[in-house]
Short mmCIF file of C-alpha atoms in Angstrom, two decimals:
data_model
loop_
_atom_site.label_atom_id
_atom_site.label_comp_id
_atom_site.label_asym_id
_atom_site.label_seq_id
_atom_site.Cartn_x
_atom_site.Cartn_y
_atom_site.Cartn_z
CA MET A 1 9.52 -3.36 -6.59
CA LYS A 2 9.89 -6.04 -4.09
CA CYS A 3 7.73 -5.79 -0.68
CA ASN A 4 10.40 -5.24 1.92
CA SER A 5 8.31 -7.88 4.35
CA CYS A 6 7.63 -11.28 2.15
CA GLY A 7 9.19 -10.55 -1.04
CA GLY A 8 5.82 -10.21 -2.90
CA LYS A 9 5.11 -7.42 -5.44
CA ALA A 10 4.88 -4.00 -3.56
CA VAL A 11 2.18 -1.54 -3.83
CA VAL A 12 3.21 1.22 -1.88
CA GLN A 13 6.53 2.72 -1.81
CA MET A 14 7.17 4.83 1.33
CA ARG A 15 10.63 6.60 0.52
CA GLN A 16 10.57 8.51 4.03
CA HIS A 17 10.65 5.22 5.59
CA LYS A 18 12.67 3.46 3.00
CA LEU A 19 9.98 0.86 3.06
CA ALA A 20 7.68 -0.92 0.11
CA LEU A 21 5.25 -3.12 0.98
CA CYS A 22 2.60 -5.39 -0.76
CA ALA A 23 -1.19 -4.63 -0.06
CA ASN A 24 -1.34 -7.06 2.64
CA ASP A 25 1.56 -6.09 4.42
CA PHE A 26 0.99 -2.35 4.18
CA LEU A 27 -2.64 -3.11 5.47
CA GLU A 28 -1.10 -4.88 8.43
CA TRP A 29 1.75 -2.35 9.04
CA LEU A 30 -0.47 1.07 9.09
CA PRO A 31 -2.44 0.01 11.90
CA GLU A 32 0.48 -0.88 13.75
CA GLN A 33 1.80 2.26 13.21
CA VAL A 34 -1.36 3.90 14.29
CA GLU A 35 -1.28 1.94 17.61
CA ARG A 36 2.28 2.85 18.26
CA PHE A 37 1.44 6.42 17.87
CA ILE A 38 -1.59 6.34 19.93
CA LYS A 39 0.57 4.94 22.76
CA LYS A 40 3.54 7.13 22.12
CA TYR A 41 1.49 10.15 22.71
CA LYS A 42 -0.65 8.63 25.37
CA MET A 43 -3.96 9.37 23.79
CA PHE A 44 -6.44 6.87 25.05
CA THR A 45 -6.66 3.26 25.87
CA ARG A 46 -8.82 0.30 25.16
CA SER A 47 -10.97 0.96 28.41
CA ASP A 48 -11.76 4.47 26.76
CA ARG A 49 -15.07 5.35 24.74
CA VAL A 50 -13.70 7.39 21.70
CA LEU A 51 -15.92 9.35 19.44
CA ALA A 52 -14.43 9.69 15.89
CA ALA A 53 -15.26 13.00 13.68
CA VAL A 54 -16.18 11.48 10.31
CA SER A 55 -16.77 13.60 7.25
CA GLY A 56 -16.79 10.78 4.52
CA GLY A 57 -13.29 11.31 3.52
CA LYS A 58 -10.56 9.04 3.31
CA ASP A 59 -8.81 9.97 6.24
CA SER A 60 -11.50 9.96 8.94
CA LEU A 61 -13.23 6.68 7.47
CA SER A 62 -9.73 5.13 7.26
CA LEU A 63 -8.69 6.09 10.75
CA TRP A 64 -12.49 4.49 12.00
CA ASP A 65 -11.81 1.32 10.07
CA ILE A 66 -8.26 1.05 11.77
CA LEU A 67 -9.64 1.78 15.49
CA TRP A 68 -12.63 -0.52 14.42
CA ARG A 69 -9.88 -3.14 13.97
CA LEU A 70 -7.55 -2.21 16.47
CA GLY A 71 -10.26 -3.15 18.94
CA TYR A 72 -11.13 0.24 20.26
CA SER A 73 -14.61 1.21 21.45
CA VAL A 74 -15.59 3.93 19.05
CA ASP A 75 -18.40 5.58 17.64
CA GLY A 76 -18.77 7.87 14.91
CA LEU A 77 -19.95 11.63 14.35
CA TYR A 78 -21.23 13.14 11.10
CA ILE A 79 -22.09 16.48 10.61
CA GLY A 80 -24.15 17.40 8.14
CA LEU A 81 -23.05 21.13 6.77
CA GLY A 82 -25.73 21.75 4.04
CA ILE A 83 -23.06 22.26 1.03
CA ASP A 84 -23.91 21.32 -2.22
CA GLY A 85 -21.54 22.78 -4.98
CA GLY A 86 -23.65 21.21 -7.79
CA ILE A 87 -22.06 17.80 -6.72
CA GLU A 88 -24.32 17.27 -3.53
CA TYR A 89 -21.24 17.21 -1.47
CA SER A 90 -23.15 16.77 2.11
CA ASP A 91 -25.49 14.18 0.68
CA GLN A 92 -23.11 12.38 -0.78
CA SER A 93 -20.60 12.23 2.42
CA GLN A 94 -23.59 11.42 4.70
CA ARG A 95 -24.63 8.50 2.37
CA LEU A 96 -20.83 7.10 2.43
CA THR A 97 -20.57 7.55 5.88
CA GLU A 98 -23.60 5.52 6.79
CA LYS A 99 -22.78 3.07 4.42
CA PHE A 100 -19.74 2.59 6.09
CA ALA A 101 -20.91 2.33 9.67
CA SER A 102 -23.66 0.11 8.59
CA GLU A 103 -21.71 -2.21 6.67
CA ARG A 104 -19.66 -2.35 9.97
CA GLY A 105 -22.60 -2.44 12.74
CA LEU A 106 -20.92 0.67 14.05
CA GLN A 107 -22.96 3.40 15.67
CA LEU A 108 -23.01 6.91 14.07
CA LYS A 109 -24.32 9.97 15.51
CA VAL A 110 -25.36 12.79 12.69
CA VAL A 111 -25.85 15.98 13.38
CA CYS A 112 -27.61 18.04 10.58
CA VAL A 113 -26.71 21.83 10.98
CA PRO A 114 -29.88 23.28 8.50
CA GLU A 115 -32.01 21.38 10.90
CA VAL A 116 -30.42 22.33 14.20
CA TYR A 117 -29.51 25.80 13.44
CA GLY A 118 -32.02 26.72 10.90
CA GLU A 119 -29.48 27.08 7.78
CA THR A 120 -26.86 25.73 5.99
CA ILE A 121 -23.09 26.75 6.45
CA PRO A 122 -23.13 28.60 3.20
CA ASP A 123 -26.25 30.50 4.07
CA MET A 124 -24.56 31.38 7.65
CA ALA A 125 -21.48 32.32 6.03
CA ARG A 126 -22.81 34.59 3.66
CA ARG A 127 -24.60 36.66 6.83
CA THR A 128 -21.56 37.14 8.35
CA THR A 129 -18.14 38.97 8.31
CA ARG A 130 -16.13 35.88 9.05
CA GLY A 131 -17.58 33.97 6.13
CA LYS A 132 -18.36 37.08 3.95
CA THR A 133 -15.80 35.89 1.25
CA LYS A 134 -15.49 32.03 1.80
CA PRO A 135 -17.50 29.82 4.48
CA CYS A 136 -14.42 27.82 5.58
CA ALA A 137 -13.93 29.92 9.24
CA VAL A 138 -17.67 29.68 10.07
CA CYS A 139 -17.58 25.78 8.78
CA GLY A 140 -14.20 25.17 11.12
CA LEU A 141 -15.93 27.10 13.68
CA THR A 142 -19.15 25.24 13.59
CA LYS A 143 -17.51 21.72 13.28
CA ARG A 144 -15.14 22.77 16.29
CA HIS A 145 -18.36 23.99 18.35
CA ILE A 146 -20.51 20.74 17.55
CA MET A 147 -17.63 18.19 17.94
CA ASN A 148 -16.79 19.45 21.52
CA ARG A 149 -20.41 19.47 22.37
CA ILE A 150 -21.32 16.01 21.33
CA ALA A 151 -18.15 14.37 22.79
CA TYR A 152 -18.55 16.13 26.21
CA GLU A 153 -22.23 15.80 26.40
CA GLY A 154 -21.96 12.51 25.66
CA GLY A 155 -19.41 11.74 28.24
CA TYR A 156 -16.79 10.44 25.60
CA ASP A 157 -13.35 9.95 27.01
CA VAL A 158 -11.65 11.58 23.56
CA LEU A 159 -12.74 13.15 20.29
CA VAL A 160 -10.52 11.94 17.55
CA THR A 161 -10.02 13.53 13.89
CA GLY A 162 -8.52 12.25 10.99
CA HIS A 163 -5.76 14.82 10.50
CA ASN A 164 -3.09 13.30 9.01
CA LEU A 165 0.96 14.16 9.09
CA ASP A 166 0.20 16.50 5.78
CA ASP A 167 -2.57 18.41 7.71
CA GLU A 168 -0.16 18.93 10.61
CA ALA A 169 2.82 20.05 8.35
CA ALA A 170 0.62 22.15 6.35
CA ALA A 171 -0.82 23.73 9.73
CA LEU A 172 2.73 23.84 11.14
CA PHE A 173 4.06 25.65 8.02
CA GLY A 174 1.32 28.22 7.98
CA ASN A 175 1.76 29.04 11.63
CA THR A 176 5.51 29.26 11.31
CA LEU A 177 5.27 31.64 8.36
CA ASN A 178 3.06 34.18 10.22
CA TRP A 179 4.69 33.04 13.96
CA ALA A 180 1.10 32.43 14.97
CA ALA A 181 2.69 31.79 18.74
CA GLY A 182 -1.09 30.73 20.17
CA HIS A 183 -1.46 27.98 17.29
CA LEU A 184 2.11 26.78 17.79
CA VAL A 185 1.92 26.48 21.68
CA ARG A 186 -1.49 24.29 20.92
CA GLN A 187 -0.33 22.13 18.13
CA TRP A 188 0.04 18.63 19.57
CA PRO A 189 -1.15 15.24 19.01
CA VAL A 190 -3.27 15.69 22.06
CA LEU A 191 -4.98 18.41 23.28
CA GLU A 192 -6.21 17.60 27.05
CA ALA A 193 -9.44 18.81 28.44
CA ASN A 194 -8.18 21.15 30.90
CA GLN A 195 -11.02 23.61 31.10
CA PRO A 196 -14.52 23.04 32.25
CA GLY A 197 -16.93 22.70 28.65
CA LEU A 198 -13.74 21.01 26.98
CA ALA A 199 -13.46 17.50 25.68
CA ARG A 200 -10.17 15.80 25.39
CA LYS A 201 -8.80 15.47 21.32
CA ALA A 202 -6.65 13.50 19.77
CA LYS A 203 -4.98 13.01 16.16
CA PRO A 204 -4.01 9.23 15.87
CA LEU A 205 -2.96 9.92 12.04
CA CYS A 206 -0.48 12.86 12.90
CA ARG A 207 2.75 10.88 11.71
CA ILE A 208 0.78 8.97 8.56
CA TYR A 209 1.30 10.58 5.20
CA GLU A 210 -1.92 11.69 3.40
CA ARG A 211 -0.75 9.54 0.31
CA GLU A 212 -0.66 6.46 2.80
CA MET A 213 -4.16 7.30 3.82
CA ALA A 214 -5.48 7.37 0.38
CA ALA A 215 -3.54 3.81 -0.15
CA TYR A 216 -5.06 2.34 2.89
CA ALA A 217 -8.64 3.06 1.95
CA MET A 218 -8.15 2.18 -1.73
CA LEU A 219 -6.58 -1.27 -0.43
CA ARG A 220 -9.45 -1.70 2.04
CA GLY A 221 -11.93 -0.73 -0.50
CA ILE A 222 -13.56 1.98 1.99
CA GLU A 223 -15.83 4.01 -0.60
CA TYR A 224 -15.06 7.64 0.37
CA ILE A 225 -15.98 10.83 -1.06
CA TYR A 226 -13.62 11.52 -3.71
CA GLU A 227 -14.51 15.10 -4.42
CA GLU A 228 -12.90 17.67 -2.45
CA CYS A 229 -15.25 20.11 -0.73
CA PRO A 230 -16.15 22.82 -3.33
CA TYR A 231 -14.96 25.81 -1.06
CA ALA A 232 -11.31 24.06 -0.42
CA VAL A 233 -10.43 24.94 -3.93
CA GLY A 234 -7.63 27.49 -3.84
CA SER A 235 -6.98 27.35 0.35
CA LYS A 236 -4.07 28.03 1.87
CA SER A 237 -3.83 24.45 3.41
CA ILE A 238 -3.60 22.86 0.07
CA TYR A 239 -1.29 25.50 -1.28
CA TYR A 240 1.21 24.50 1.71
CA LYS A 241 0.80 20.81 1.19
CA GLU A 242 1.92 21.33 -2.52
CA LEU A 243 4.93 23.49 -1.17
CA LEU A 244 5.74 20.57 0.95
CA ASN A 245 5.30 17.73 -1.71
CA ARG A 246 7.79 19.79 -3.82
CA MET A 247 10.34 19.06 -0.97
CA GLU A 248 9.47 15.82 -0.36
CA ALA A 249 9.67 15.11 -4.14
CA ASP A 250 13.47 16.40 -3.76
CA ARG A 251 14.02 14.94 -0.26
CA PRO A 252 12.14 12.10 0.88
CA GLY A 253 11.11 12.56 4.60
CA ALA A 254 11.50 16.22 4.60
CA LYS A 255 7.65 16.53 5.85
CA LEU A 256 7.94 14.33 8.50
CA SER A 257 11.36 15.35 9.62
CA PHE A 258 9.69 19.04 9.88
CA TYR A 259 6.78 17.93 12.06
CA ILE A 260 8.84 15.27 14.48
CA SER A 261 11.28 17.93 14.89
CA PHE A 262 8.90 20.68 15.67
CA LEU A 263 7.36 18.09 18.38
CA GLN A 264 10.51 17.80 19.81
CA ALA A 265 11.65 21.15 19.95
CA LYS A 266 8.24 21.98 21.96
CA GLU A 267 9.18 19.22 24.39
CA ASN A 268 12.49 20.94 24.89
CA GLY A 269 10.64 23.95 25.82
CA LEU A 270 10.80 25.83 22.86
CA PHE A 271 7.39 27.12 22.90
CA ALA A 272 6.29 28.31 26.50
CA PRO A 273 2.61 27.96 27.60
CA HIS A 274 2.47 31.98 28.18
CA ALA A 275 2.94 32.53 24.56
CA ASP A 276 -0.80 31.66 24.12
CA PRO A 277 -2.57 34.07 26.87
CA LYS A 278 -5.72 33.14 25.49
CA VAL A 279 -5.49 30.11 27.07
CA GLU A 280 -4.91 31.40 30.50
CA GLN A 281 -7.72 33.64 30.08
CA LEU A 282 -10.66 31.23 29.31
CA HIS A 283 -14.31 32.24 29.85
CA SER A 284 -17.45 30.03 29.97
CA CYS A 285 -20.26 30.86 27.54
CA PRO A 286 -23.33 31.83 29.45
CA THR A 287 -25.31 30.03 26.37
CA CYS A 288 -23.39 26.77 25.72
CA GLY A 289 -21.06 26.71 28.31
CA GLN A 290 -18.20 25.95 26.29
CA PRO A 291 -14.61 28.11 26.87
CA THR A 292 -14.42 31.16 25.24
CA SER A 293 -11.64 33.95 25.11
CA ALA A 294 -13.52 36.52 26.34
CA PRO A 295 -16.59 37.47 28.91
CA GLY A 296 -19.78 37.14 27.26
CA GLU A 297 -20.99 34.82 24.50
CA CYS A 298 -18.80 32.55 22.71
CA ALA A 299 -18.16 33.27 18.90
CA PHE A 300 -20.51 30.44 17.58
CA CYS A 301 -23.35 31.41 19.99
CA ARG A 302 -22.86 34.92 18.90
CA MET A 303 -23.02 33.91 14.95
CA THR A 304 -25.92 31.50 15.07
CA ILE A 305 -27.72 34.17 17.29
CA LYS A 306 -26.99 36.72 14.76
CA VAL A 307 -28.52 34.41 12.03
CA LYS A 308 -31.57 33.56 14.12
CA MET B 1 2.72 3.68 -29.07
CA SER B 2 1.47 5.64 -26.39
CA VAL B 3 0.45 5.65 -22.33
CA LYS B 4 -2.54 7.35 -21.37
CA LEU B 5 -2.44 9.07 -17.72
CA ILE B 6 -6.03 10.28 -16.36
CA LEU B 7 -5.86 12.56 -13.33
CA ARG B 8 -9.43 13.53 -12.61
CA ASP B 9 -10.92 15.23 -16.25
CA LYS B 10 -7.72 15.61 -17.76
CA GLU B 11 -5.82 13.10 -19.95
CA PHE B 12 -1.95 13.13 -20.65
CA THR B 13 0.01 11.17 -22.98
CA VAL B 14 3.39 9.86 -22.56
CA LYS B 15 5.70 7.70 -24.51
CA PRO B 16 5.80 4.00 -23.54
CA GLY B 17 9.30 2.46 -21.63
CA MET B 18 9.29 5.30 -18.98
CA THR B 19 9.08 4.61 -15.37
CA LEU B 20 5.96 5.75 -13.79
CA ARG B 21 7.87 8.22 -11.91
CA ASP B 22 9.45 9.68 -15.20
CA ALA B 23 6.17 10.19 -16.60
CA LEU B 24 4.97 11.85 -13.80
CA SER B 25 7.72 14.40 -14.10
CA LYS B 26 7.12 14.67 -17.46
CA ILE B 27 3.74 16.19 -16.99
CA ASP B 28 4.50 18.00 -13.81
CA VAL B 29 2.52 15.78 -11.18
CA LEU B 30 4.07 15.33 -8.14
CA PRO B 31 4.47 11.55 -7.07
CA GLU B 32 3.60 12.70 -3.35
CA SER B 33 -0.01 14.04 -4.58
CA VAL B 34 -1.07 11.28 -6.38
CA LEU B 35 -1.70 7.26 -6.17
CA ALA B 36 -1.75 5.48 -9.68
CA THR B 37 -3.62 2.43 -10.87
CA ARG B 38 -3.21 0.26 -13.75
CA GLN B 39 -6.21 -2.27 -14.53
CA GLY B 40 -7.54 -1.58 -10.92
CA GLU B 41 -4.11 -2.50 -9.03
CA MET B 42 -1.77 0.15 -7.68
CA ILE B 43 1.62 0.67 -8.99
CA THR B 44 4.97 1.65 -7.51
CA GLU B 45 6.85 4.48 -9.18
CA ASP B 46 9.44 2.29 -10.58
CA GLU B 47 7.04 0.49 -12.91
CA ILE B 48 7.82 0.44 -16.55
CA LEU B 49 5.00 1.80 -18.42
CA LYS B 50 3.75 -0.13 -21.78
CA ASP B 51 2.44 0.57 -24.87
CA GLY B 52 -1.33 0.92 -24.29
CA ASP B 53 -1.46 1.29 -20.79
CA GLU B 54 -4.08 3.46 -19.13
CA ILE B 55 -2.83 4.70 -15.83
CA LYS B 56 -5.18 6.45 -13.63
CA LEU B 57 -3.87 9.01 -10.73
CA ILE B 58 -5.75 9.56 -8.01
CA ALA B 59 -5.26 12.72 -6.22
CA VAL B 60 -4.70 12.31 -2.45
CA ILE B 61 -4.34 15.83 -1.20
CA SER B 62 -7.56 17.23 0.51
CA GLY B 63 -7.81 20.39 2.60
CA GLY B 64 -9.81 23.44 3.31
CA TYR B 65 -9.45 24.75 6.79
CA ALA B 66 -6.50 22.88 7.65
CA ASN B 67 -6.21 22.05 11.42
CA ALA B 68 -9.18 24.13 12.64
CA ALA B 69 -11.65 21.35 13.77
CA ILE B 70 -9.13 20.71 16.45
CA GLU B 71 -8.33 23.66 17.98
CA THR B 72 -9.50 24.33 21.66
CA VAL B 73 -10.45 27.82 21.78
CA LEU B 74 -13.14 29.54 20.62
CA LEU B 75 -11.52 32.43 19.22
CA ARG B 76 -13.50 36.03 19.33
#
């Protein structure tokens, strides 16, 4: 197969775009696409201070690399979760993230959950109802809290995460199956900081397929943690991704169309803001100051107090 | 006469002469879920697999608590 740009040997075929590219052209094309979506959804500009949440995985490290190559001012935030899983998962991912940052001379902030909050995520989860069966909900809650706090307190204009199109389509699929109106109302490439204590958030990779992100990481020689989080095995999100990929195999572009049609439907007013009552009744947590949906301490503070 | 495909700790064997896409279909691996490399070089799905080829498949799906990290509201 030939590269559609230079006629050389293609290494990446993107059937949803009817496009095949060689390594060099793909490595130019992908950042251009990301830049296009940053502008389209008014995510941030080159004068903004950006904080990238990085996990050591292919998506977040590649996102940081792309934004750095595009000339944005981006610091990284790594959250150490204390997950071992027999493969030293957190230690490995932290080492790879630190190596990535140091090779490029980038600033990396590290928040180590066991050091700051006294326990690893799996230990914290075992003590709570929320995490009794699996620590993923506790992990998500903790990461959201820390990311928001560091971005807000650090005066960053925006926090970016490496959610790709497959992540977005899988979340949309799950939320649609359950008609989770609140989540559907909030799902968008940018989340505005419309409450005191909230940082602005954006997902620059929301229109890029997961496979393309892996290809980018590989072709750029980015060393990322290949092993999946041990607790992600059997997760719903992976199940939804597999289902969507089955559709994609038969109908190239199905995932992209599903997500873009949703964004267009939202722009046309399909999901009214009042479908998400929580947003209209947010309160400030007396302990951390972050918004919460009911008076009193937020879920994260209640959880960490309980642990303490 | 065989082609070896390796995905994580699994090995599959197919006959040479078929495309990578056909080989993936034969071993029931979705093309969207992997990248394929031969001798360290990425290859596209139309590539004809030759006798003795060793194809490394790199899984690309990651997940867990999908999208939760970007939620704005701390749910009670």
